[in-house]
Coordinates of C-alpha atoms and ligand atoms in Angstrom, one line a residue:
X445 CA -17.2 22.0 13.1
X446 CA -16.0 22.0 9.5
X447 CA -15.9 18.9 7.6
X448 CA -11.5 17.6 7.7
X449 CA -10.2 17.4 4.1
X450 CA -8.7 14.6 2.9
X451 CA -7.0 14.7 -0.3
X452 CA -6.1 11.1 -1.6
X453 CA -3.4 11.0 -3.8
X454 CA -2.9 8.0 -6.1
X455 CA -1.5 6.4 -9.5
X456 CA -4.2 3.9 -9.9
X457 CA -8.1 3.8 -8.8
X458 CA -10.9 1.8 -9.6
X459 CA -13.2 2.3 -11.9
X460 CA -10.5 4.3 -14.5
X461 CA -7.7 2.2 -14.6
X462 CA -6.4 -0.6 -12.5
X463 CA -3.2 -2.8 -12.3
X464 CA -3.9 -4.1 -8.8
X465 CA -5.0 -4.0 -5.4
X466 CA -4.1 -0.7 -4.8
X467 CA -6.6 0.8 -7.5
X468 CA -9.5 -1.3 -5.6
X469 CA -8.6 0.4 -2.6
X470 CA -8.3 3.8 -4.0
X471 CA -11.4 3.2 -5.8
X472 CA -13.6 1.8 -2.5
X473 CA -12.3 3.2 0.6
X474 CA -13.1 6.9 0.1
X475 CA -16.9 5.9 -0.4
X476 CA -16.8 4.3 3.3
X477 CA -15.7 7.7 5.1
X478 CA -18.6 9.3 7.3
X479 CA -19.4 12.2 4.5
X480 CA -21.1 14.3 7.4
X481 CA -17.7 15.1 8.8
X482 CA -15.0 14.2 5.8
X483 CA -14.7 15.8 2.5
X484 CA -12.5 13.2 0.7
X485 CA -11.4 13.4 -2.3
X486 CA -9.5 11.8 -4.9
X487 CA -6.4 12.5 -7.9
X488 CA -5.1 10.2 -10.3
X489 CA -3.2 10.8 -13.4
X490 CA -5.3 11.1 -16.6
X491 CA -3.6 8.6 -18.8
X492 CA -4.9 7.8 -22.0
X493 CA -5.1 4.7 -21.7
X494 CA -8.6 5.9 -19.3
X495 CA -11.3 4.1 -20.8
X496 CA -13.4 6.5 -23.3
X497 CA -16.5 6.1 -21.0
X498 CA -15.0 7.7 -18.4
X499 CA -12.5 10.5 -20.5
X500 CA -15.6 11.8 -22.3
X501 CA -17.2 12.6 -18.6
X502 CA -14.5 14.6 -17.9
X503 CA -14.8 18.4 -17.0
X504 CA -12.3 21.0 -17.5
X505 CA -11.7 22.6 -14.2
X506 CA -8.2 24.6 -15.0
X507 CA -4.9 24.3 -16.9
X508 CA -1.2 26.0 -15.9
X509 CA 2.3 26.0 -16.5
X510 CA 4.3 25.0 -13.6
X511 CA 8.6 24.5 -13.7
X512 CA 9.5 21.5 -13.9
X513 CA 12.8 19.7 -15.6
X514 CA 14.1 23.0 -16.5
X515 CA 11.1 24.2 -18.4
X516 CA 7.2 25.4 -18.2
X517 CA 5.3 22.2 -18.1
X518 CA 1.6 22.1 -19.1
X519 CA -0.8 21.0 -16.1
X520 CA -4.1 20.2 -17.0
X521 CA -6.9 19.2 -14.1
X522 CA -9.9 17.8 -14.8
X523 CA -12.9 16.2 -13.0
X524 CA -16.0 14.4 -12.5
X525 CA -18.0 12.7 -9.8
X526 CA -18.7 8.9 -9.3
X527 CA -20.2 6.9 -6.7
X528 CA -20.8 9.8 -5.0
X529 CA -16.8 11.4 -4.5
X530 CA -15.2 14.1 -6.5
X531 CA -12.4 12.6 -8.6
X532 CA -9.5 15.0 -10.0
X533 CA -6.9 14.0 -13.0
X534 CA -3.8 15.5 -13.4
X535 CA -3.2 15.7 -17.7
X536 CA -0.2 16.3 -19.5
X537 CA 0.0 13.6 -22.7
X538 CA 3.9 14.1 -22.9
X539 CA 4.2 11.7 -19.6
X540 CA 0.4 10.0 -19.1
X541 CA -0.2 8.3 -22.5
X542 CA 0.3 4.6 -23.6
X543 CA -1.1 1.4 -23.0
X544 CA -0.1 1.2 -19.4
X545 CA 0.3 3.2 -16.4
X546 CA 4.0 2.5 -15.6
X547 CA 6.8 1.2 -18.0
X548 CA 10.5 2.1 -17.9
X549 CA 12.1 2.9 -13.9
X550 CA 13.6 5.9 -15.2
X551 CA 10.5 7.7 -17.2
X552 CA 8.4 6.7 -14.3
X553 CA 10.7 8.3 -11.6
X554 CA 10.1 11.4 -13.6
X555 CA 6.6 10.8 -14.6
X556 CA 5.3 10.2 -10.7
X557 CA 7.9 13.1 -9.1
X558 CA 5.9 15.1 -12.3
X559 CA 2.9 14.1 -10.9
X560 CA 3.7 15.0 -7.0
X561 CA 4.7 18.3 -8.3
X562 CA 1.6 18.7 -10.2
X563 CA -1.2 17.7 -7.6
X564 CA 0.4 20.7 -5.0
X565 CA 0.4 23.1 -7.5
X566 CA -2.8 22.5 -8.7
X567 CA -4.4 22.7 -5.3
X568 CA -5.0 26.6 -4.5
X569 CA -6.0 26.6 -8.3
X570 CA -9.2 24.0 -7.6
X571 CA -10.3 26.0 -4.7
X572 CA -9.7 22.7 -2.3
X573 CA -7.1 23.1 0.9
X574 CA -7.2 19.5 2.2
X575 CA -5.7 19.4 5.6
X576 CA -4.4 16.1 5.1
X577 CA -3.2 14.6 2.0
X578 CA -3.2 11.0 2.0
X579 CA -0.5 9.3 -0.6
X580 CA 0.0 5.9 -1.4
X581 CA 3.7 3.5 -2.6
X582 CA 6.0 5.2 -3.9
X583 CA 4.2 7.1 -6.6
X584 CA 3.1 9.3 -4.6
X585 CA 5.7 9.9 -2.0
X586 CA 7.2 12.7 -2.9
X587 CA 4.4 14.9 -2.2
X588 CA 5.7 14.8 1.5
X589 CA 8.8 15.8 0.8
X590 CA 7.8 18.6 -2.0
X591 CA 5.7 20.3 0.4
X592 CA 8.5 20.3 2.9
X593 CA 10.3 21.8 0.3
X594 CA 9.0 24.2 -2.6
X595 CA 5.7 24.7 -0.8
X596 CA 7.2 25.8 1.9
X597 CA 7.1 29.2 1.3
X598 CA 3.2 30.0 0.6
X599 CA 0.6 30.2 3.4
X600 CA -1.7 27.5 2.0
X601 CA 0.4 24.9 2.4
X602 CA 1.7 25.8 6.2
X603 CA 1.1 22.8 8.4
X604 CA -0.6 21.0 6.2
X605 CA -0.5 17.6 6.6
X606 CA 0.4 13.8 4.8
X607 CA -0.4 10.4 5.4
X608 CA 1.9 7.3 3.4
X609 CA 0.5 4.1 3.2
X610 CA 2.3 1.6 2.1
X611 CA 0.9 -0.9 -0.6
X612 CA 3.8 -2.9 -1.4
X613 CA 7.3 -2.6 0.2
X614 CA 9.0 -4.2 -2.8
X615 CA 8.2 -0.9 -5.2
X616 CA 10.0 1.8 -4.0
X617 CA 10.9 4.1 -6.9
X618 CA 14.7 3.8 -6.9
X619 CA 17.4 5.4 -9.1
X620 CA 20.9 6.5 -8.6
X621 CA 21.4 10.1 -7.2
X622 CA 22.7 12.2 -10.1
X623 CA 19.8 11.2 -12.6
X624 CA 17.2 10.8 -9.5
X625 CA 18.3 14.4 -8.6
X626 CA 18.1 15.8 -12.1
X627 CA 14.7 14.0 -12.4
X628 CA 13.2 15.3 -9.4
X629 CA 14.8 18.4 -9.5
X630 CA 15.4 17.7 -5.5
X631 CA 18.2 19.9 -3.8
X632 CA 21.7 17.8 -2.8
X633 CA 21.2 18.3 0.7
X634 CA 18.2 15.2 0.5
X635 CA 20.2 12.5 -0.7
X636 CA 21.6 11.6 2.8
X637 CA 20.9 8.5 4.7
X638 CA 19.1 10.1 6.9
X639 CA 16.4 11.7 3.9
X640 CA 16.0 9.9 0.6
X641 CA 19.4 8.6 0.3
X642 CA 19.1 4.5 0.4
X643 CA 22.1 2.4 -0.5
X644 CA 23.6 5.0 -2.2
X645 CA 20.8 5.6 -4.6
X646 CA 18.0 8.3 -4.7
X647 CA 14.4 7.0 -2.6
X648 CA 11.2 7.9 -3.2
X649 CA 9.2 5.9 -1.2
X650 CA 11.6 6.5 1.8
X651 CA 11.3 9.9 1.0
X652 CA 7.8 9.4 2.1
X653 CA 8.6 7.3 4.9
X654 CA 11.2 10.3 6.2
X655 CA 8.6 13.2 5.6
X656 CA 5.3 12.0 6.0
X657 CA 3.5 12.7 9.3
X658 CA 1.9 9.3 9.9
X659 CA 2.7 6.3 8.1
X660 CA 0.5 3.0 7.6
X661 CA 0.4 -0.4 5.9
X662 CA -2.3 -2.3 4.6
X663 CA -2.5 -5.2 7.5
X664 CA -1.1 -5.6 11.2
X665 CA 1.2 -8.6 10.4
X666 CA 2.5 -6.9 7.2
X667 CA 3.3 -3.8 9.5
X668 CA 5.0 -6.3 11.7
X669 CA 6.9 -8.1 9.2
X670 CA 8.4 -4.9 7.3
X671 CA 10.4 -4.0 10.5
X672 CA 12.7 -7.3 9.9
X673 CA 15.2 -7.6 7.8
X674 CA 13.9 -10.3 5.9
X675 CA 10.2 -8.4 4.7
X676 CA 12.3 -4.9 4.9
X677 CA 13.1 -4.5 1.9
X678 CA 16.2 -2.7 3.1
X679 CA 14.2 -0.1 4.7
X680 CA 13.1 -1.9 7.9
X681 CA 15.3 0.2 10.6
X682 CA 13.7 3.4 9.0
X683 CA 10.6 1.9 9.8
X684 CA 11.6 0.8 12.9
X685 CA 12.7 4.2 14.1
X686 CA 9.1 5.4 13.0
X687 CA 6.9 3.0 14.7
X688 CA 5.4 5.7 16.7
X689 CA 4.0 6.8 13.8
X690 CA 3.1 3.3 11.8
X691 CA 0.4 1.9 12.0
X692 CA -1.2 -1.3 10.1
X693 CA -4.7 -1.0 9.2
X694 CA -6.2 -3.9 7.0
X695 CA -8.0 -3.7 3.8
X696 CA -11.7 -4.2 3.2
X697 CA -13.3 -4.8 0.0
X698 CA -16.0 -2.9 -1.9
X699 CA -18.8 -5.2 -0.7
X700 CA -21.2 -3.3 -3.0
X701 CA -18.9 -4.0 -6.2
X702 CA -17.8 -7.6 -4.9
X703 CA -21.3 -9.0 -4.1
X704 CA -22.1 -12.6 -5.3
X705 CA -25.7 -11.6 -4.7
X706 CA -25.9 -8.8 -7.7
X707 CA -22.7 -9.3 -9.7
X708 CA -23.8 -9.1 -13.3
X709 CA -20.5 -11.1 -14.2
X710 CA -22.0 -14.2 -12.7
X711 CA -23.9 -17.3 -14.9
X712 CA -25.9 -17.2 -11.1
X713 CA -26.1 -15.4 -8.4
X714 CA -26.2 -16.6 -5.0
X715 CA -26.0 -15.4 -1.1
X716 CA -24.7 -17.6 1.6
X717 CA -28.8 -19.3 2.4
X718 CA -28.9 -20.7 -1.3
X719 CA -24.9 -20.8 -2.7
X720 CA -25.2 -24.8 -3.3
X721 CA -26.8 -24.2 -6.3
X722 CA -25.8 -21.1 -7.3
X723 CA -21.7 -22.2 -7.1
X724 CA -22.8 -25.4 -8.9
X725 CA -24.1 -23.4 -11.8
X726 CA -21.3 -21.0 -12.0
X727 CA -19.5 -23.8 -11.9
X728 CA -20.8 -26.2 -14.7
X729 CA -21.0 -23.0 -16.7
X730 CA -17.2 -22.1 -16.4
X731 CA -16.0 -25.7 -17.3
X732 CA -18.0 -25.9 -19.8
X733 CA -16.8 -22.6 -21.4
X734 CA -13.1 -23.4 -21.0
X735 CA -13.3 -26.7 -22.5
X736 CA -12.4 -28.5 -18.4
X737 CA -14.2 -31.7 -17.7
X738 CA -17.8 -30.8 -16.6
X739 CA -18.0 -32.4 -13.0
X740 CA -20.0 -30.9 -10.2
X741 CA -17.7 -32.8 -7.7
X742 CA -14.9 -32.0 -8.9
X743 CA -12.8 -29.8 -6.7
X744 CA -11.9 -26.5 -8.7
X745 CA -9.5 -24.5 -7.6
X746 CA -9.1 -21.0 -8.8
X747 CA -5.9 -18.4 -9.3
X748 CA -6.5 -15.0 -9.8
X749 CA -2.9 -13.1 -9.8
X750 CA 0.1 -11.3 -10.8
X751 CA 2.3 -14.5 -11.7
X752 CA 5.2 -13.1 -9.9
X753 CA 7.2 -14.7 -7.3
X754 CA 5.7 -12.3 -4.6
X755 CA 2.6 -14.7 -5.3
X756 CA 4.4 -17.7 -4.7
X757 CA 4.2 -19.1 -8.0
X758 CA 7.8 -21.4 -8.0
X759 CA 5.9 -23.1 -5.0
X760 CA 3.2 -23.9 -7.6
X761 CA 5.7 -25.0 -10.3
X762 CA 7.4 -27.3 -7.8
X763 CA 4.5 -29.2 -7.1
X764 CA 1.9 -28.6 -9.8
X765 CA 2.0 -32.5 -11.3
X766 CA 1.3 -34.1 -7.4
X767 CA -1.4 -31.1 -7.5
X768 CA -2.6 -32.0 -10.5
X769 CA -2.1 -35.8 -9.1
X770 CA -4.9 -35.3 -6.7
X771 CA -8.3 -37.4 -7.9
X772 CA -10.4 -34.1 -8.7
X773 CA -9.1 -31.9 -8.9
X774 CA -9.1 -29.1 -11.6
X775 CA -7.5 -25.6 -12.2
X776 CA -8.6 -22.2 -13.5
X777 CA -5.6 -19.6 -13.3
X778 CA -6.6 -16.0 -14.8
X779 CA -3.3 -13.5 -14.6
X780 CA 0.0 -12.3 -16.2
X781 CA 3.3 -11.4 -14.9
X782 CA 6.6 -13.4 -15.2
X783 CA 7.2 -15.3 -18.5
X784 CA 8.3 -18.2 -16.8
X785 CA 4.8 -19.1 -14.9
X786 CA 3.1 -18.2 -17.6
X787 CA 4.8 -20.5 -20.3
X788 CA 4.7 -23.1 -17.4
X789 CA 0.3 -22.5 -16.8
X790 CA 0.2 -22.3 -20.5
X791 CA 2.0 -26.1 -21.0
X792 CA 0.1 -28.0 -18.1
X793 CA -2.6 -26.6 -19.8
X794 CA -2.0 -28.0 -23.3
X795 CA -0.7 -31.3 -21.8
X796 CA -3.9 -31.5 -19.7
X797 CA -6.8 -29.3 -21.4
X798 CA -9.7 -30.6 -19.3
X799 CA -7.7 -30.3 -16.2
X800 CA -6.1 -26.9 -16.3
X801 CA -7.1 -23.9 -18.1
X802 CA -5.0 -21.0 -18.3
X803 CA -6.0 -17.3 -19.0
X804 CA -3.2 -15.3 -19.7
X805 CA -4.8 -12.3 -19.7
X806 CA -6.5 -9.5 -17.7
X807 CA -10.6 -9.9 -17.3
X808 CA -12.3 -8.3 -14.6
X809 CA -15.6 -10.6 -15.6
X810 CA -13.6 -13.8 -16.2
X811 CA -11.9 -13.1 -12.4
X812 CA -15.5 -12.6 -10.8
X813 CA -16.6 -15.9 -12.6
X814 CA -13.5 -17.8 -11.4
X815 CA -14.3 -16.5 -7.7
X816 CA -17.6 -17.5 -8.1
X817 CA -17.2 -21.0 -9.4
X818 CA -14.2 -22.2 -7.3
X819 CA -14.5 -24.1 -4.6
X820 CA -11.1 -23.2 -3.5
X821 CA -8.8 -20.1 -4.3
X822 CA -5.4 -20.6 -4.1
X823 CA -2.6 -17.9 -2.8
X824 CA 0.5 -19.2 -1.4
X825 CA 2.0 -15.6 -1.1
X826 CA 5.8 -15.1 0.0
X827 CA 4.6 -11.9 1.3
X828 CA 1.4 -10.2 1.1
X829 CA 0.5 -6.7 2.3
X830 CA -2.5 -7.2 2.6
X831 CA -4.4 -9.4 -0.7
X832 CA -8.2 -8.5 -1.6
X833 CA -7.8 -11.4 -3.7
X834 CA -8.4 -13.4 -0.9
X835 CA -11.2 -11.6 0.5
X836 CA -13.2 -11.4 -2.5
X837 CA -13.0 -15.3 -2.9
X838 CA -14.1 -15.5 1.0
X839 CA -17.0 -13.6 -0.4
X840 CA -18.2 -15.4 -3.3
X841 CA -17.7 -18.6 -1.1
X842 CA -14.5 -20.0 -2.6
X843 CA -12.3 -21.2 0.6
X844 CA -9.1 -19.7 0.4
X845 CA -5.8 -22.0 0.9
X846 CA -2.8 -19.6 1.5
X847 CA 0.7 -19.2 3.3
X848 CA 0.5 -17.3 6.8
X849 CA 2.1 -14.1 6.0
X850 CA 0.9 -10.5 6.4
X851 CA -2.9 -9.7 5.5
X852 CA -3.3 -13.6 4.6
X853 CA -2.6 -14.4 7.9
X854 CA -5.0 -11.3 9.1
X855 CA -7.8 -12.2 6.9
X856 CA -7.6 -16.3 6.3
X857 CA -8.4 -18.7 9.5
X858 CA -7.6 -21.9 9.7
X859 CA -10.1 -24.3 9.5
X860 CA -10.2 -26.2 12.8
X861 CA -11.9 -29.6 11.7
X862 CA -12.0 -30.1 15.8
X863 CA -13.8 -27.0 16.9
X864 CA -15.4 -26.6 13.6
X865 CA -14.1 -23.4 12.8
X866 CA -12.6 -21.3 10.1
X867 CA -13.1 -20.2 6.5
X868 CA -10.0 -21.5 4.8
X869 CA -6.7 -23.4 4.9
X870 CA -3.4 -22.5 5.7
X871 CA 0.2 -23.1 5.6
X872 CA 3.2 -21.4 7.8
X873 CA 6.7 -22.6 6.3
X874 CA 7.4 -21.3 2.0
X875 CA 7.9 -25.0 1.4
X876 CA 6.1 -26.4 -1.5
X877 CA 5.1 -29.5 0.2
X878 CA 3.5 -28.0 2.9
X879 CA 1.6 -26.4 0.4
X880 CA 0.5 -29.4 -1.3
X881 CA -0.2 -31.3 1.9
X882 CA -2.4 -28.4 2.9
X883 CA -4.1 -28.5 -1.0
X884 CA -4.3 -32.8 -0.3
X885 CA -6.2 -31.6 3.1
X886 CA -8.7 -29.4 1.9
X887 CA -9.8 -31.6 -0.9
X888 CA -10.1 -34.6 1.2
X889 CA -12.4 -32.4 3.4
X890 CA -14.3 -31.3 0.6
X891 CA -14.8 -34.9 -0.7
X892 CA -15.4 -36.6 2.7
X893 CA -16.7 -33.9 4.9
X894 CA -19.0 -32.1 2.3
X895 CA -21.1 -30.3 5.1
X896 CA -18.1 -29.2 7.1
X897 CA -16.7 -27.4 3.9
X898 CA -20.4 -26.4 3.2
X899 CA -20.7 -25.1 6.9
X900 CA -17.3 -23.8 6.1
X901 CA -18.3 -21.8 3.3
X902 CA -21.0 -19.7 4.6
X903 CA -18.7 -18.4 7.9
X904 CA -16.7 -17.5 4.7
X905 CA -19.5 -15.9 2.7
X906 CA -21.0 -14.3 6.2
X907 CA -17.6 -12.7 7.3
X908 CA -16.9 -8.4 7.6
X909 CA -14.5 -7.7 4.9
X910 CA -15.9 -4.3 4.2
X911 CA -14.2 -1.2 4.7
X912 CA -16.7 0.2 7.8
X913 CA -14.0 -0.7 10.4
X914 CA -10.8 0.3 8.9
X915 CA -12.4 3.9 7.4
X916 CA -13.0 4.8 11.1
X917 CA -9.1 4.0 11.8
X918 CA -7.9 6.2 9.2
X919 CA -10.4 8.7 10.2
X920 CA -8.9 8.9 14.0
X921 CA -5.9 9.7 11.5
X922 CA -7.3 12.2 10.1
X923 CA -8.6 13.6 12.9
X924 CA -5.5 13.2 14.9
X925 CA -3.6 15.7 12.2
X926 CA -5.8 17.8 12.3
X927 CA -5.9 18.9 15.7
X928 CA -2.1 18.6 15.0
X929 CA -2.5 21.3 12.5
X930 CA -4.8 23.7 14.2
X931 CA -2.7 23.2 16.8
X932 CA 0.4 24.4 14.7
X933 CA -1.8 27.1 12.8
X934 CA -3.0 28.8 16.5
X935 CA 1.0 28.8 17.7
X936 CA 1.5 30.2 14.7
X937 CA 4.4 28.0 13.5
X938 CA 5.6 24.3 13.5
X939 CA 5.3 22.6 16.9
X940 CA 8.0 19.8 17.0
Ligands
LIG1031 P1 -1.9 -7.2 -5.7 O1 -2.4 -5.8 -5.6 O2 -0.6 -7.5 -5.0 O3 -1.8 -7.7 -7.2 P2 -4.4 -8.0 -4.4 O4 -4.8 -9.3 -3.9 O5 -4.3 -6.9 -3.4 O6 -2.9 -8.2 -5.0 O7 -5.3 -7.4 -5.5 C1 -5.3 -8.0 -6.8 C2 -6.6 -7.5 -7.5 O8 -6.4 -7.6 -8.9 C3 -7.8 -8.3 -7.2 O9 -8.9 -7.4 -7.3 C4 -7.8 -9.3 -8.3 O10 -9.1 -9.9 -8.5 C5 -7.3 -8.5 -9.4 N1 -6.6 -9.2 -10.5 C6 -5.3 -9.7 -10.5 N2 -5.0 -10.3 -11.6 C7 -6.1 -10.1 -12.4 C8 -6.4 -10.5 -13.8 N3 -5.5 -11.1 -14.5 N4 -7.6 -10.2 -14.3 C9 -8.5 -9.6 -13.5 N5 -8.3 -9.2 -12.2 C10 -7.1 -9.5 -11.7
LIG1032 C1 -0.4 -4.3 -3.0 C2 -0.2 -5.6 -2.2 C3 -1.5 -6.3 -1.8 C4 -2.5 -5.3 -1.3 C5 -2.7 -4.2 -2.3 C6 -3.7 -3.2 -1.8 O1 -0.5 -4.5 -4.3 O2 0.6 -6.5 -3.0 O3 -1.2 -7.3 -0.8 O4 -3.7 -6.0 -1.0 O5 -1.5 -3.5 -2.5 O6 -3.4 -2.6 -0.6

């Protein structure tokens, strides 16, 4: 049987260019798919902002003109292999350069719908017919609903198939519908309630939602959650009336990438047999070079995060003095976001410079350091998809302390100081004290009950986060759609 192509369809992906989660998952979860019976593959934008390394590897496959915005726009694709998958980029300098991937609501709406457009034209051009393609947020969701519509009419793209997962509810490309439609260049007839119409404004992710043929989310709970009201994002009853189609698959980790074991980031590396010394090391070695009192026993907890109030940051700020209260303890926060808990991690640490230190920045070395020298990570979420954050601190033995909600809840167990289980510490209720409590618990277990948190820490280290389990879910997907399709090609047209 031929191999089922998959074509992944994405605005960010590790190792090019990353903002967030989703770019580790783009990056990592096409190298876990069995390559004996699935061709996937992967486009991304070509932004500028690329890192030379990678630009300069870059082979011209083909260029075109395709209509768009009311004139000929230049498509360029490009590629090159790494870590064994074939990687496209989409180029046209007039809407991928800058600093930064995304910017102003309105140039993106017509940068990603640009995009959409783009990748489906290109197709027939790079001599690669995927028979599913598999987008992700709203970036990319409008490739369901082009194909439904412009594609239409052309053989190749009959039946062919699209997946949507959803990242991150709370992004959903929205704009109202006379500029949306001018932007998109989508027909009246779709801005309904029914299509991409939502609260009287133009959709793209629920464009996705409306069109794609299967529809997932990056953990069970989270999958759970978005079909309230409260985690809906004012699309939960379109996901409700989908949830024959919706499923909630959980995010691994590249465990090759994120391994404590080899990471050249780290002072030390360790594996869960000999991590006493190897965290102590890591440790003494970060304190040292951010100016924090150098104290083996101290209990260090680590932020790595978008300082947004998704994160649960004004939990943080309510309670950061008693935190900071708590003999011991010290804090390491690496991340950028919202002005406010920035200016706020930036004065604690002023006041208290060898008790907090606080990287405003982005460092993918300083992050894997801060894993690696924490004893605790810290992620008191509002909401949270899924969080590898979370997973990769399991890994490099830093016990995670967040709220229950979505992949937190999936990921993080409690520890059970009766039944000696768990590899972290938990909270249910968005309350700040029952955060701190929680924070008070896990250093007083750390302090008094050194080999439970030790014992602790290698369940943590020794756990499955990689992507083995969840790559065979999407591939029943996969495989599901395709039958689907032949199924549809054989009758000849669309079976409903
Ligand atoms: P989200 O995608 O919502 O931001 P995730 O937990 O899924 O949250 O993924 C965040 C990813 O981004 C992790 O790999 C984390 O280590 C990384 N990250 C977040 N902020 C920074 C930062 N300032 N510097 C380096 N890496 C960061
Ligand atoms: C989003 C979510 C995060 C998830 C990531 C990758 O950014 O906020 O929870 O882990 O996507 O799926």
């Amino acid at each position: 049987m031929s191999k089922t192509k998959v074509l992944f369809a994405v605005s960010e992906c590790v190792p090019f260019l990353k903002t967030g989660g989703l770019a580790d998952v783009a990056g990592a979860l096409p190298k876990y798919f069995d390559r004996e019976h699935y061709d996937v593959r992967v486009v991304l934008p070509k932004y500028t902002c690329i890192s030379g390394e990678y630009r300069e590897r870059m082979q011209y496959v083909t260029h075109f003109y395709t209509g768009f915005q009311f004139r000929d726009q230049y498509v360029g694709v490009l590629t090159l292999e790494e870590g064994g998958v074939r990687f496209y980029f989409i180029d046209n300098e007039s809407y991928f350069s800058g600093a930064w991937p995304y910017g102003d609501p309105y140039r993106d709406i017509e940068k990603f719908a640009f995009f959409s457009r783009a990748v489906l034209s290109a197709l027939p051009l790079i001599g690669f017919q995927p028979d599913v393609i598999h987008c992700h947020d709203w970036q990319s969701a409008l490739i369901p609903v082009y194909l439904n519509d412009y594609f239409q009419g052309s053989l190749f793209y009959k039946n062919m198939k699209t997946v949507l997962t959803i990242h991150n509810l709370k992004f959903q490309g929205i704009y109202n519908v006379p500029d949306f439609r001018t932007l998109t260049g989508l027909d009246a007839s779709y801005f309904t309630p029914d299509k991409l119409e939502s609260y009287e404004n133009g959709n793209m992710l629920k464009g996705g939602i409306v069109y794609a043929d299967r529809i997932t989310t990056v953990s069970e709970s989270y999958k759970v959650e978005v079909q309230t009201e409260f985690f809906g994002e004012g699309l939960s009853g379109i996901l409700k009336a989908k949830d024959h189609r919706f499923y909630g698959i959980v995010n691994g980790i590249d465990t090759t990438s994120y391994d404590p074991a080899t990471d050249p980031a780290l002072f030390k590396n360790y594996t869960a047999s000999n991590f006493a010394e190897g965290k102590r090391v890591n440790k003494t070695e970060l304190q040292k070079t951010f100016g924090l009192r150098v104290d083996p026993d101290a209990f260090l907890i680590g932020i790595v995060s978008r300082l947004t109030d998704q994160k649960g940051f004004d939990l943080v700020e309510c309670v950061m003095r008693e935190i900071l209260s708590i003999p011991g303890t010290e804090l390491i926060v690496l991340g950028t976001g919202e002005q406010r808990y920035e200016a706020m991690f930036r004065a604690y640490a002023e006041h208290l410079p060898e008790q907090v230190s606080a990287n405003i920045c982005y460092s993918e070395a300083l992050s894997r350091r801060i894993y690696a020298a924490s004893d605790a990570f810290l992620m008191p979420s509002l909401f949270e998809p899924c969080g590898l954050s979370q997973l990769i601190a399991l890994r490099y033995g830093s016990l995670p302390i967040v709220r229950e909600t979505g992949g937190l809840r999936d990921t993080v167990k409690p520890y059970n100081e009766f039944e000696g289980t768990g590899n972290g510490f938990s909270f249910t209720n968005y309350n700040a004290h029952d955060m701190l409590h929680v924070i008070e618990y896990a250093c007083s277990v750390f302090k008094n009950h050194p080999s439970e948190y030790r014992a602790m820490t290698v369940r943590a280290m020794q756990a499955d986060f990689s992507w083995k389990a969840s790559a065979a879910k999407y591939e029943r997907i996969y495989d599901e759609l395709k039958a689907e399709k032949q199924a549809e090609d054989a009758n000849g047209g669309k079976n409903e």
